[in-house]
């Protein structure tokens, strides 16, 4: 990494002749503050126009309710600051609370462990692929992470087996939440002062409402799966210069997230899968996340992604790309049988292949649209 040193005295000498500028522009709460482009995991990125009030509210709730930050905290930031997770939950929260922020330009498990020990980090924030890499890295065996009081996961669903494995190894609770670029980003969270449910994205944050809707925009029955819709101060104003897509996404004041979820009797939300990732095999619905959870239970699996591939008779077939753990010996047939024994007959992947890596975006999120099954 290249380091640049600026001498304070020389810098002050350059500024001394300049006259201070006291005027500030008038800003309203509903003015656009940031154009945050979506990650484009399922298509072309769109610019979500986030407001000053929305970003301020989400940052304040993160500081007071979610992370409970003070000036004594040290956050490890591995997420790019042009991504809404990194921008709001690390940078903005650190500025508002006065906490310290240790920035790591490029995620590297060994560097993360070093930073936690060196700086006495109290909060780590990352996406599931980062937690998998930390858990499986050799440096984790003797890592000094006792100062951590909280780990936060977002950006994608965290496999339950990965959550439990990380907590057993490092002795720090991992709290999972849900958010997206269009919601500044946090919608719900496993709050530290409430019971936590593994596999759940928790309950809505303060001032944010959620509903689960069917394809006609009606509320689904309790316990049933529906599309997660959000209303609150965190919701974007619009997609920049895309009025038709804005109207389709927020047709009635409720933002359609494109995520399918269910809500239990305690109000906790569980994301089933992305609506666009749903596999319809011979008329039966298969949710990729369910199959991925099972694959992650196998000790030889590091990462897994389940996708639908075209099938002449069934319409779609279930397929799985798997990254084995370093040094693990496993075959595609073994993994297929492992899943077949644990799910309904129509759900297990008829195609499984091993790969060295999966395509990922800048934030570490797996890009399923770029996964292609081998020709043979």
Coordinates of C-alpha atoms in Angstrom, one line a residue:
X1 CA 0.0 0.0 0.0
X2 CA 1.3 3.5 -0.8
X3 CA 1.4 5.9 2.1
X4 CA 1.4 9.7 1.7
X5 CA 2.7 11.9 4.5
X6 CA 1.7 15.6 4.7
X7 CA 3.6 17.9 7.1
X8 CA 1.0 19.8 9.2
X9 CA 3.1 23.0 9.3
X10 CA 3.4 23.1 5.5
X11 CA -0.3 22.4 5.1
X12 CA -1.2 25.2 7.5
X13 CA 1.1 27.6 5.7
X14 CA -0.7 27.0 2.4
X15 CA -4.1 27.6 4.1
X16 CA -3.1 30.7 6.0
X17 CA -3.5 33.3 3.2
X18 CA -7.0 32.0 2.2
X19 CA -10.2 33.7 3.5
X20 CA -12.7 31.3 5.2
X21 CA -16.0 30.7 3.4
X22 CA -18.9 31.0 5.8
X23 CA -21.9 30.6 3.6
X24 CA -23.6 27.2 3.3
X25 CA -26.2 26.0 0.8
X26 CA -29.8 25.7 2.1
X27 CA -30.7 22.0 2.3
X28 CA -34.1 20.5 2.9
X29 CA -34.5 17.0 4.4
X30 CA -36.1 15.6 1.2
X31 CA -33.4 17.0 -1.0
X32 CA -31.3 14.3 -2.7
X33 CA -28.0 13.8 -0.9
X34 CA -26.5 10.8 -2.6
X35 CA -27.1 8.8 -5.8
X36 CA -26.3 5.3 -4.7
X37 CA -26.1 2.8 -7.5
X38 CA -27.5 -0.6 -6.8
X39 CA -25.1 -3.5 -7.0
X40 CA -26.7 -4.9 -10.1
X41 CA -26.8 -8.5 -8.9
X42 CA -29.8 -9.3 -11.0
X43 CA -29.5 -6.7 -13.8
X44 CA -28.3 -3.2 -14.7
X45 CA -27.5 -0.9 -11.7
X46 CA -29.9 1.9 -11.0
X47 CA -29.2 5.2 -9.2
X48 CA -31.2 5.3 -5.9
X49 CA -31.7 8.9 -4.9
X50 CA -31.3 8.9 -1.1
X51 CA -32.3 12.0 0.9
X52 CA -30.5 13.9 3.6
X53 CA -33.3 13.1 6.1
X54 CA -33.3 9.4 5.1
X55 CA -29.6 8.9 5.5
X56 CA -29.5 11.0 8.7
X57 CA -32.3 8.9 10.2
X58 CA -30.7 5.5 9.2
X59 CA -27.4 6.6 10.6
X60 CA -28.9 7.8 13.9
X61 CA -30.8 4.5 14.4
X62 CA -27.7 2.5 13.6
X63 CA -25.7 4.4 16.2
X64 CA -28.3 4.4 19.0
X65 CA -30.4 1.3 18.5
X66 CA -28.4 -1.2 16.4
X67 CA -24.7 -0.8 17.0
X68 CA -24.9 1.3 20.2
X69 CA -21.7 3.1 19.3
X70 CA -19.7 5.4 21.6
X71 CA -16.5 7.4 21.0
X72 CA -14.7 4.4 22.7
X73 CA -15.6 2.0 19.9
X74 CA -13.3 1.0 17.1
X75 CA -15.0 -0.3 13.9
X76 CA -13.2 -2.4 11.3
X77 CA -14.3 -1.4 7.9
X78 CA -13.7 -3.8 5.0
X79 CA -16.6 -2.7 2.9
X80 CA -16.2 -0.2 0.0
X81 CA -17.5 3.3 1.0
X82 CA -19.3 3.7 -2.3
X83 CA -21.5 0.7 -1.2
X84 CA -24.4 1.7 1.0
X85 CA -23.5 -0.8 3.8
X86 CA -20.0 0.7 4.1
X87 CA -21.2 4.2 3.6
X88 CA -23.9 4.3 6.2
X89 CA -23.1 1.6 8.7
X90 CA -19.3 2.2 9.0
X91 CA -18.4 5.7 7.7
X92 CA -21.5 7.7 8.7
X93 CA -22.0 6.0 12.0
X94 CA -18.4 6.5 13.0
X95 CA -18.6 10.2 12.1
X96 CA -21.8 10.7 14.0
X97 CA -20.8 8.7 17.1
X98 CA -17.2 9.8 17.3
X99 CA -16.0 6.2 17.1
X100 CA -12.8 5.3 15.4
X101 CA -12.8 3.6 12.0
X102 CA -10.0 1.3 10.8
X103 CA -10.2 1.1 7.0
X104 CA -8.9 -1.9 5.1
X105 CA -8.7 -1.1 1.4
X106 CA -9.0 -4.7 0.2
X107 CA -10.4 -7.5 2.3
X108 CA -7.8 -9.9 3.5
X109 CA -8.5 -12.2 6.5
X110 CA -4.9 -12.0 7.8
X111 CA -5.0 -8.2 7.6
X112 CA -8.4 -8.1 9.4
X113 CA -7.1 -10.3 12.3
X114 CA -4.0 -8.0 12.5
X115 CA -6.1 -4.9 12.6
X116 CA -8.5 -6.2 15.3
X117 CA -5.6 -7.1 17.6
X118 CA -3.6 -3.9 16.9
X119 CA -6.4 -1.4 17.3
X120 CA -8.5 -3.2 19.9
X121 CA -11.5 -3.3 17.5
X122 CA -14.9 -3.7 19.1
X123 CA -17.1 -4.0 16.0
X124 CA -16.6 -5.9 12.8
X125 CA -18.9 -5.5 9.8
X126 CA -19.0 -7.7 6.7
X127 CA -20.9 -9.8 4.2
X128 CA -21.3 -13.6 4.5
X129 CA -18.4 -14.4 2.2
X130 CA -16.1 -12.4 4.5
X131 CA -17.2 -14.4 7.5
X132 CA -16.6 -17.6 5.6
X133 CA -13.1 -16.5 4.7
X134 CA -12.3 -15.5 8.3
X135 CA -13.5 -18.7 9.7
X136 CA -11.5 -20.8 7.3
X137 CA -8.2 -18.9 7.3
X138 CA -5.3 -20.4 9.1
X139 CA -4.5 -17.2 11.0
X140 CA -7.9 -17.5 12.8
X141 CA -6.7 -20.3 15.0
X142 CA -4.6 -18.0 17.2
X143 CA -6.1 -14.7 16.4
X144 CA -6.6 -12.2 19.3
X145 CA -10.2 -11.0 18.9
X146 CA -11.2 -10.7 22.5
X147 CA -12.0 -7.0 22.2
X148 CA -14.8 -7.6 19.7
X149 CA -18.2 -7.1 21.3
X150 CA -20.3 -7.3 18.1
X151 CA -20.1 -8.6 14.6
X152 CA -22.6 -7.4 12.0
X153 CA -23.6 -9.3 8.8
X154 CA -25.6 -7.9 5.9
X155 CA -25.6 -7.7 2.1
X156 CA -26.8 -11.3 1.7
X157 CA -28.3 -14.1 3.7
X158 CA -25.8 -15.6 6.2
X159 CA -26.0 -19.4 6.3
X160 CA -26.9 -20.5 9.8
X161 CA -24.1 -23.1 9.9
X162 CA -21.6 -20.4 9.1
X163 CA -23.0 -18.1 11.8
X164 CA -22.7 -20.9 14.5
X165 CA -19.2 -21.9 13.3
X166 CA -17.9 -18.3 13.5
X167 CA -19.4 -17.8 16.9
X168 CA -17.9 -21.0 18.3
X169 CA -14.5 -20.2 16.9
X170 CA -14.2 -16.5 17.9
X171 CA -16.7 -16.1 20.8
X172 CA -18.4 -13.1 19.4
X173 CA -22.1 -12.9 18.5
X174 CA -23.0 -12.2 14.9
X175 CA -26.1 -10.1 14.5
X176 CA -27.7 -10.3 11.1
X177 CA -29.9 -7.6 9.5
X178 CA -31.5 -6.7 6.2
X179 CA -31.0 -3.7 4.0
X180 CA -30.6 -2.5 0.4
X181 CA -29.4 0.5 -1.5
X182 CA -32.9 1.8 -1.9
X183 CA -33.5 1.9 1.9
X184 CA -30.4 3.8 3.1
X185 CA -29.8 0.7 3.8
X186 CA -31.1 -0.8 7.1
X187 CA -34.7 -2.1 7.3
X188 CA -34.6 -4.7 10.0
X189 CA -32.0 -6.1 12.5
X190 CA -31.5 -8.6 15.3
X191 CA -31.3 -5.9 18.0
X192 CA -28.8 -6.4 20.8
X193 CA -31.4 -5.9 23.5
X194 CA -33.9 -8.5 22.2
X195 CA -33.7 -12.2 21.7
X196 CA -31.8 -13.2 18.6
X197 CA -33.0 -15.8 16.2
X198 CA -30.5 -17.5 13.9
X199 CA -31.4 -17.3 10.3
X200 CA -33.7 -14.3 10.9
X201 CA -33.1 -10.7 9.8
X202 CA -34.7 -9.6 13.0
X203 CA -37.4 -7.0 13.4
X204 CA -37.9 -3.6 11.7
X205 CA -35.8 -0.7 13.0
X206 CA -37.4 2.3 14.6
X207 CA -39.9 4.2 12.4
X208 CA -39.8 1.7 9.6
X209 CA -42.8 -0.5 8.6
X210 CA -42.9 -3.7 6.7
X211 CA -45.5 -5.8 5.0
X212 CA -45.5 -9.2 3.2
X213 CA -47.5 -9.0 -0.1
X214 CA -48.7 -11.4 -2.7
X215 CA -48.5 -10.7 -6.5
X216 CA -51.6 -8.6 -6.4
X217 CA -50.3 -6.4 -3.6
X218 CA -52.4 -7.9 -0.9
X219 CA -51.2 -8.9 2.6
X220 CA -50.4 -12.6 2.9
X221 CA -51.8 -14.7 5.7
X222 CA -49.7 -14.9 8.9
X223 CA -46.8 -17.3 8.5
X224 CA -47.0 -17.4 4.7
X225 CA -44.3 -16.2 2.3
X226 CA -44.7 -12.9 0.5
X227 CA -42.7 -10.1 -1.0
X228 CA -41.2 -7.9 1.6
X229 CA -42.4 -4.3 1.2
X230 CA -41.0 -1.3 3.2
X231 CA -42.2 2.1 4.1
X232 CA -40.4 4.7 6.2
X233 CA -38.0 7.7 6.2
X234 CA -35.2 5.5 4.9
X235 CA -36.9 4.8 1.5
X236 CA -35.4 6.4 -1.5
X237 CA -37.0 9.3 -3.3
X238 CA -36.7 7.7 -6.8
X239 CA -34.5 5.9 -9.3
X240 CA -32.6 8.7 -10.9
X241 CA -34.1 9.5 -14.4
X242 CA -36.1 6.3 -14.4
X243 CA -39.7 7.2 -13.6
X244 CA -41.3 4.0 -14.9
X245 CA -39.0 1.8 -12.8
X246 CA -39.6 4.0 -9.8
X247 CA -43.4 3.6 -10.2
X248 CA -43.0 -0.1 -10.5
X249 CA -40.9 -0.4 -7.4
X250 CA -42.8 2.1 -5.2
X251 CA -46.3 2.0 -6.6
X252 CA -48.2 3.0 -3.5
X253 CA -45.7 4.4 -1.0
X254 CA -44.5 0.9 -0.2
X255 CA -41.1 -0.1 -1.7
X256 CA -41.1 -3.6 -3.2
X257 CA -37.8 -5.1 -2.2
X258 CA -37.9 -8.2 -4.5
X259 CA -37.2 -10.4 -1.5
X260 CA -39.5 -13.2 -0.4
X261 CA -39.9 -13.5 3.3
X262 CA -42.1 -14.8 6.1
X263 CA -42.8 -13.4 9.6
X264 CA -43.1 -15.5 12.7
X265 CA -45.5 -15.0 15.6
X266 CA -42.9 -12.8 17.4
X267 CA -42.6 -10.4 14.4
X268 CA -39.2 -11.7 13.3
X269 CA -38.6 -11.8 9.6
X270 CA -36.9 -14.6 7.7
X271 CA -35.8 -14.0 4.1
X272 CA -36.6 -17.1 2.0
X273 CA -34.9 -15.9 -1.2
X274 CA -34.8 -13.3 -3.9
X275 CA -38.0 -13.3 -6.0
X276 CA -35.9 -13.4 -9.2
X277 CA -33.9 -16.4 -7.9
X278 CA -36.9 -18.6 -7.3
X279 CA -36.6 -21.9 -9.3
X280 CA -39.8 -23.3 -10.6
X281 CA -39.1 -27.0 -11.3
X282 CA -41.9 -28.8 -13.0
X283 CA -44.4 -26.5 -11.3
X284 CA -42.9 -26.8 -7.8
X285 CA -41.2 -23.8 -6.1
X286 CA -37.6 -24.4 -5.0
X287 CA -35.9 -21.7 -2.9
X288 CA -32.1 -21.7 -3.6
X289 CA -31.4 -20.5 -0.1
X290 CA -32.8 -23.6 1.5
X291 CA -30.5 -25.8 -0.6
X292 CA -27.5 -23.6 0.1
X293 CA -28.1 -23.9 3.8
X294 CA -28.0 -27.6 3.5
X295 CA -24.8 -27.5 1.4
X296 CA -23.1 -25.3 4.0
X297 CA -23.8 -28.0 6.6
X298 CA -21.3 -30.3 4.8
X299 CA -17.8 -29.9 6.4
X300 CA -16.1 -29.8 3.0
X301 CA -18.1 -26.8 1.7
X302 CA -16.7 -23.3 1.9
X303 CA -19.2 -21.5 -0.4
X304 CA -22.2 -22.6 -2.4
X305 CA -24.6 -21.0 -4.8
X306 CA -27.8 -22.6 -6.2
X307 CA -29.2 -21.5 -9.5
X308 CA -31.8 -22.6 -12.0
X309 CA -30.7 -23.9 -15.4
X310 CA -33.0 -24.4 -18.4
X311 CA -34.6 -27.8 -18.8
X312 CA -36.7 -28.9 -21.8
X313 CA -39.4 -30.8 -19.9
X314 CA -39.4 -29.3 -16.4
X315 CA -38.7 -25.7 -17.4
X316 CA -35.9 -25.3 -14.9
X317 CA -33.6 -27.7 -13.1
X318 CA -31.8 -27.1 -9.8
X319 CA -28.0 -26.7 -10.0
X320 CA -25.3 -25.9 -7.5
X321 CA -21.8 -24.4 -7.8
X322 CA -19.7 -25.3 -4.8
X323 CA -16.3 -24.0 -3.6
X324 CA -14.7 -26.7 -1.4
X325 CA -12.7 -25.8 1.7
X326 CA -9.0 -25.7 1.3
X327 CA -7.5 -29.2 1.5
X328 CA -11.0 -30.9 1.6
X329 CA -11.6 -33.9 -0.6
X330 CA -15.2 -34.2 -1.8
X331 CA -16.9 -35.1 -5.1
X332 CA -19.9 -33.5 -6.7
X333 CA -21.8 -36.8 -6.4
X334 CA -21.2 -36.9 -2.6
X335 CA -22.6 -33.4 -2.2
X336 CA -25.6 -34.3 -4.3
X337 CA -26.3 -37.3 -2.2
X338 CA -25.8 -35.3 1.0
X339 CA -28.5 -32.8 -0.1
X340 CA -30.8 -35.5 -1.5
X341 CA -31.0 -37.2 1.9
X342 CA -32.1 -33.9 3.6
X343 CA -34.7 -32.3 1.3
X344 CA -37.8 -33.3 -0.7
X345 CA -37.1 -35.3 -3.8
X346 CA -37.9 -32.4 -6.2
X347 CA -35.5 -30.0 -4.5
X348 CA -32.1 -31.6 -4.5
X349 CA -29.7 -30.4 -7.3
X350 CA -29.5 -32.7 -10.3
X351 CA -26.4 -30.8 -11.4
X352 CA -23.5 -30.1 -9.0
X353 CA -20.0 -28.9 -9.9
X354 CA -16.9 -27.9 -8.0
X355 CA -15.2 -24.6 -8.7
X356 CA -12.3 -22.6 -7.3
X357 CA -14.3 -19.4 -6.8
X358 CA -17.7 -17.8 -7.4
X359 CA -18.2 -14.4 -9.1
X360 CA -18.5 -11.6 -6.6
X361 CA -19.3 -7.9 -6.7
X362 CA -17.1 -5.1 -5.1
X363 CA -18.8 -5.7 -1.7
X364 CA -18.2 -9.5 -1.7
X365 CA -21.8 -10.4 -2.7
X366 CA -22.1 -13.5 -4.9
X367 CA -23.3 -12.5 -8.4
X368 CA -25.6 -15.4 -9.3
X369 CA -26.4 -14.0 -12.8
X370 CA -22.8 -14.6 -13.7
X371 CA -22.8 -18.2 -12.7
X372 CA -22.9 -20.5 -15.7
X373 CA -23.2 -24.3 -15.5
X374 CA -20.4 -26.3 -17.2
X375 CA -21.4 -27.6 -20.6
X376 CA -20.6 -31.2 -19.6

